[in-house]
PDB file of C-alpha atoms in Angstrom:
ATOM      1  CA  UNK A   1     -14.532  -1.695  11.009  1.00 75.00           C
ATOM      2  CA  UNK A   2     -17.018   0.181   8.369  1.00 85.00           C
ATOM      3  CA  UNK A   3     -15.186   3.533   8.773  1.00 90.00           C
ATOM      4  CA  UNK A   4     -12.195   2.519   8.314  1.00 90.00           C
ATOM      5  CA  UNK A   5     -12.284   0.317   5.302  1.00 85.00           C
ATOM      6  CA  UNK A   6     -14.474   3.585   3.589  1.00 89.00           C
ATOM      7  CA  UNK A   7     -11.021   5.993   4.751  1.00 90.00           C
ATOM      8  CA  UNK A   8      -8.977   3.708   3.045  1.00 88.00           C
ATOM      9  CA  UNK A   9     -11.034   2.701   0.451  1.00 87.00           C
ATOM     10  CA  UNK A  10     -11.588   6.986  -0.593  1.00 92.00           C
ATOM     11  CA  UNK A  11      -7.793   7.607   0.344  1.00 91.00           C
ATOM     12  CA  UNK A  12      -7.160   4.726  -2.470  1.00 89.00           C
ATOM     13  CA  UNK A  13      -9.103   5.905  -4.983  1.00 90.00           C
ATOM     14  CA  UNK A  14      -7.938   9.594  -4.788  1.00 92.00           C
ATOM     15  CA  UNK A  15      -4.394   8.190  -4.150  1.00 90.00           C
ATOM     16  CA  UNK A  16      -4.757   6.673  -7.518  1.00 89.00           C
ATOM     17  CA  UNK A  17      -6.003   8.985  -9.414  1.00 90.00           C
ATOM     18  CA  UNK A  18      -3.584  11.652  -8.245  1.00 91.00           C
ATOM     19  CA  UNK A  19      -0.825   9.211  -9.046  1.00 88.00           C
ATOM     20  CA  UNK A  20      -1.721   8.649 -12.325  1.00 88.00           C
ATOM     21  CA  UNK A  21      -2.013  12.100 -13.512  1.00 89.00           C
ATOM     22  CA  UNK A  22       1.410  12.655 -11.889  1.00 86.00           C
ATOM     23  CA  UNK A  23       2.787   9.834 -13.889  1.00 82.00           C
ATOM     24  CA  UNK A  24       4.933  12.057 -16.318  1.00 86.00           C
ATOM     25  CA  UNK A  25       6.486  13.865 -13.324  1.00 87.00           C
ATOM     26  CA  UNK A  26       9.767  12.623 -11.767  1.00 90.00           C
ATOM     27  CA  UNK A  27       9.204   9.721  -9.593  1.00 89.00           C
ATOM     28  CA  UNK A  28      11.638  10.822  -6.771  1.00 91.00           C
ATOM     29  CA  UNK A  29      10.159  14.855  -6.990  1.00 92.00           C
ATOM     30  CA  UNK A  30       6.276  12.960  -6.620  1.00 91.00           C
ATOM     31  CA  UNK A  31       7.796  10.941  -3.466  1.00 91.00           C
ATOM     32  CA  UNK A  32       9.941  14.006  -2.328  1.00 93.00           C
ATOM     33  CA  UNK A  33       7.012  16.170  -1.841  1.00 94.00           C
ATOM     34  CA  UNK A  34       4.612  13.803  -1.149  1.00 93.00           C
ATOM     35  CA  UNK A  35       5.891  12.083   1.663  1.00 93.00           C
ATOM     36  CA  UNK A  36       6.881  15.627   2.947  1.00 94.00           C
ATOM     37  CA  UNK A  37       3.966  16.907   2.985  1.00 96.00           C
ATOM     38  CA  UNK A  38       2.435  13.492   5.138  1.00 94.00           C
ATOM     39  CA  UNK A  39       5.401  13.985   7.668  1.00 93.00           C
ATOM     40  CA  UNK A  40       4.205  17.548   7.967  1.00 94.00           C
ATOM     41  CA  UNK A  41       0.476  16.632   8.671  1.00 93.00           C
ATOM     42  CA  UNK A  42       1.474  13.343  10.995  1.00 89.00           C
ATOM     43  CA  UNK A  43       3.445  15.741  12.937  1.00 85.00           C
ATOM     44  CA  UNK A  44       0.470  17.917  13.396  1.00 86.00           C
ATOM     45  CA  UNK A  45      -1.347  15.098  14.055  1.00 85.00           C
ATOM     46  CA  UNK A  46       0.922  13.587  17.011  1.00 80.00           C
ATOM     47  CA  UNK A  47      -0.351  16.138  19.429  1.00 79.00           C
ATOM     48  CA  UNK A  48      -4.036  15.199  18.613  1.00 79.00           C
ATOM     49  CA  UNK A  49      -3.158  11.919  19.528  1.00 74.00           C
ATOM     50  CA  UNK A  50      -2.609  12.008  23.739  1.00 65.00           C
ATOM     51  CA  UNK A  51      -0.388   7.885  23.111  1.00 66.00           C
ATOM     52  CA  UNK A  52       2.109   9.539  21.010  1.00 56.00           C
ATOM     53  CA  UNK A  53       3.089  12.804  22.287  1.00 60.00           C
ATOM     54  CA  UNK A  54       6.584  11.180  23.816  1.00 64.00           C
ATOM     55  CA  UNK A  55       8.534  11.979  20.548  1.00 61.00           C
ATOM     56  CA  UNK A  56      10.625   8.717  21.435  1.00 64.00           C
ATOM     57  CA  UNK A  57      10.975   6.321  18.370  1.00 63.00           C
ATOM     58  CA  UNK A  58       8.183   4.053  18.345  1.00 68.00           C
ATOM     59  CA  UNK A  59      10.255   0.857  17.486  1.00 72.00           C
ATOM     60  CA  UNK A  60      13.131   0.819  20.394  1.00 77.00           C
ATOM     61  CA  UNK A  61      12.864  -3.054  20.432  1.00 82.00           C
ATOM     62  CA  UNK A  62      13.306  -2.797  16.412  1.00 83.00           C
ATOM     63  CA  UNK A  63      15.339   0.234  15.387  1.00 83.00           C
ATOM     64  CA  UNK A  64      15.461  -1.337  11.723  1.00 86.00           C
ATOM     65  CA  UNK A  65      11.730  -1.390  11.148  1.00 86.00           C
ATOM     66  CA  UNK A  66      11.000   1.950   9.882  1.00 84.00           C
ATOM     67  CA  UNK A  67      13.990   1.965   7.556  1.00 90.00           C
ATOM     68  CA  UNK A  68      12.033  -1.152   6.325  1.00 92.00           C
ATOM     69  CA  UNK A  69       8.848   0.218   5.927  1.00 90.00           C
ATOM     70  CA  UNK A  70      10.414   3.419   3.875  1.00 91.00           C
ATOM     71  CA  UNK A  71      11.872   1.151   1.765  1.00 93.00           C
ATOM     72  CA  UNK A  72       8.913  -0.855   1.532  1.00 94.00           C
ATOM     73  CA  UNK A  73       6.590   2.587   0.740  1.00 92.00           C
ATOM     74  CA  UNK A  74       9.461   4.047  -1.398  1.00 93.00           C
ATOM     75  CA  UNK A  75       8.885   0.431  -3.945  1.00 93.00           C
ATOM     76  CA  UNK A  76       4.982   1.020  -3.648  1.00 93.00           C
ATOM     77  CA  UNK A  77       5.133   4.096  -4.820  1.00 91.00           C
ATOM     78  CA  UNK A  78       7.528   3.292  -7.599  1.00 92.00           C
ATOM     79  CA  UNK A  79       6.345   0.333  -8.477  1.00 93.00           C
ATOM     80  CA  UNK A  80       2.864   2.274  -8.936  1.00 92.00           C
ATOM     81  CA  UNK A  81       4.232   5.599 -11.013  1.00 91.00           C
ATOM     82  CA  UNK A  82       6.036   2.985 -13.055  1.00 92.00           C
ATOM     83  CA  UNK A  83       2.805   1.066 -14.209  1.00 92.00           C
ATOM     84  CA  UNK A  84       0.963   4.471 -14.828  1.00 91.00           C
ATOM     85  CA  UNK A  85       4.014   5.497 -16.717  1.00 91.00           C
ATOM     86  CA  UNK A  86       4.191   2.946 -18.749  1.00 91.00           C
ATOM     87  CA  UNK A  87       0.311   3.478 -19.627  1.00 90.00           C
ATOM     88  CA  UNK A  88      -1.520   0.732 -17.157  1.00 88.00           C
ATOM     89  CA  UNK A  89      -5.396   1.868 -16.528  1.00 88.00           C
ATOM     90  CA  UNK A  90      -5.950   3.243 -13.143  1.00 87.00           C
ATOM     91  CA  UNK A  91      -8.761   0.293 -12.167  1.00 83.00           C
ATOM     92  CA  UNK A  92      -6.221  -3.002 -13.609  1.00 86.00           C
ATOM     93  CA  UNK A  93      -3.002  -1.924 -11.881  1.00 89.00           C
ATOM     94  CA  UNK A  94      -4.745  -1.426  -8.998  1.00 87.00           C
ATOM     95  CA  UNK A  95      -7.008  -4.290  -8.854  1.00 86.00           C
ATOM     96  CA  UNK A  96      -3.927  -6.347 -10.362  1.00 87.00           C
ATOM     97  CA  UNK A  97      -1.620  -5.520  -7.656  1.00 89.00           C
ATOM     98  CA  UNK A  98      -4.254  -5.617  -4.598  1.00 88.00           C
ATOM     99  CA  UNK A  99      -5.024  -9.472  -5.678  1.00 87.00           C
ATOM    100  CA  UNK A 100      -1.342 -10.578  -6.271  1.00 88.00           C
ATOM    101  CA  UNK A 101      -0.358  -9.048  -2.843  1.00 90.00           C
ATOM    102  CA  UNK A 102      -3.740 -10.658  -1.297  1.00 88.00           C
ATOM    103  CA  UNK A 103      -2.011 -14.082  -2.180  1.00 88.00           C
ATOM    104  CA  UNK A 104       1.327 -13.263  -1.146  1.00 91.00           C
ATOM    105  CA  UNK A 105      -0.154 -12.520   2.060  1.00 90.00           C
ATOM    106  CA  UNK A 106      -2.389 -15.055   2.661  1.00 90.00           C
ATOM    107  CA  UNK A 107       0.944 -17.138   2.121  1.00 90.00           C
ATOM    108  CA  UNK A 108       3.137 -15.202   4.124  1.00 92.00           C
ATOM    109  CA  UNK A 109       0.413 -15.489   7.108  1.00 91.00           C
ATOM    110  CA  UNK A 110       0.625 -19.066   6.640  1.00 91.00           C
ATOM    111  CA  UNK A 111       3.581 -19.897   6.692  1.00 93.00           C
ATOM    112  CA  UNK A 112       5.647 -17.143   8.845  1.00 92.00           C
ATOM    113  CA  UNK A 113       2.610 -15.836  11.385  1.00 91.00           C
ATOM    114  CA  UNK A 114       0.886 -19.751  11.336  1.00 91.00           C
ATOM    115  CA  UNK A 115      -2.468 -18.199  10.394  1.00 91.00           C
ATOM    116  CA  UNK A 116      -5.111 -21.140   9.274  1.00 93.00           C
ATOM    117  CA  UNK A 117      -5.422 -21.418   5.986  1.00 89.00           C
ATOM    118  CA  UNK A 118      -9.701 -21.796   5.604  1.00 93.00           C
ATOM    119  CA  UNK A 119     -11.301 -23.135   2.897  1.00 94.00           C
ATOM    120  CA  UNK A 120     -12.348 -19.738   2.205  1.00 93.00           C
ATOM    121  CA  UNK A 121      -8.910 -18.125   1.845  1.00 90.00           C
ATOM    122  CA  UNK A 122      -7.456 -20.347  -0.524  1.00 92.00           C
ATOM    123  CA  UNK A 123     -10.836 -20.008  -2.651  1.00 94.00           C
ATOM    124  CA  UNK A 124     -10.415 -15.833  -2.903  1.00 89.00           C
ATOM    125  CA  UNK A 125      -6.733 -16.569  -3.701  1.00 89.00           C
ATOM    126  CA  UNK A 126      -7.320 -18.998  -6.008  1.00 92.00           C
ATOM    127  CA  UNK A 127     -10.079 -16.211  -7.453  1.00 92.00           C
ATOM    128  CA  UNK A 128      -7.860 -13.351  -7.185  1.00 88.00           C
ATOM    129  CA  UNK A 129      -5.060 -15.489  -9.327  1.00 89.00           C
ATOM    130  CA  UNK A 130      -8.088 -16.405 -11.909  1.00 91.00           C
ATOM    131  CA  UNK A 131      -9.002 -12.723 -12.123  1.00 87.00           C
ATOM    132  CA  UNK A 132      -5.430 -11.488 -12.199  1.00 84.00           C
ATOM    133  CA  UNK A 133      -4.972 -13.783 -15.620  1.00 87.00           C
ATOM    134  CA  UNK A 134      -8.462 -12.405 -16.821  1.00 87.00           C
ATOM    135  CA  UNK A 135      -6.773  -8.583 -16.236  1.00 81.00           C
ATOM    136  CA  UNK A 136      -3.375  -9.124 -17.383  1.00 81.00           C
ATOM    137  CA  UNK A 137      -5.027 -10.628 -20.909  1.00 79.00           C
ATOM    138  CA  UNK A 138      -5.252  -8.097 -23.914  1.00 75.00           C
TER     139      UNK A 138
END
């Protein structure tokens, strides 16, 4: 699990800092090309990958989810070029948004996938929210 919490953890911090020196560019251009390019290399990368070489949609039983999920990526992305934009420092918006969405998940888990809710989760949520008021204060 080491490996690939350090790949996302790298891919974050480059993602971030690439993101906020685009953030006088046009949003759509930055998503345009960006997302291009990643179809480009996934495609590549689909014949590396011996599971995935039928080029059948990977969601027949749920033709909707990857309209979802582009959606979903296409308000990531804007919602993060909008807080560089508008001058947010590369470490707050980023720590900001990772602990708000780590309580709307633990409370999405708990209610719609009936995950437990430990001791220990509602502590780091109740720590993220304390730390999220300590950020968001001038």
């Amino acid at each position: 699990m080491l490996l690939p919490v350090a790949l996302t953890v790298f891919s974050s911090a480059i993602y971030h800092f690439m993101l906020k020196q685009a953030s006088n560019k046009s949003p759509f251009l930055i998503l345009f090309w960006s997302y291009g390019i990643a179809a480009i290399v996934c495609l590549a990368l689909i014949f590396f990958n011996e599971q995935q070489l039928k080029f059948s949609l990977p969601f027949k039983d749920r033709p909707y989810l990857p309209f979802i999920l582009a959606l979903a990526l296409i308000g990531i992305e804007l919602g993060y070029l909008a807080s560089y934009k508008s001058g947010g420092k590369i470490g707050q918006v980023s720590m900001m948004t990772q602990m708000v969405s780590l309580v709307v998940m633990l409370t999405l888990g708990f209610i719609l996938a009936k995950e437990p809710l430990t001791f220990k989760k509602a502590f780091g949520a109740v720590t993220a929210l304390f730390s999220f008021f300590l950020l968001s204060r001038p």
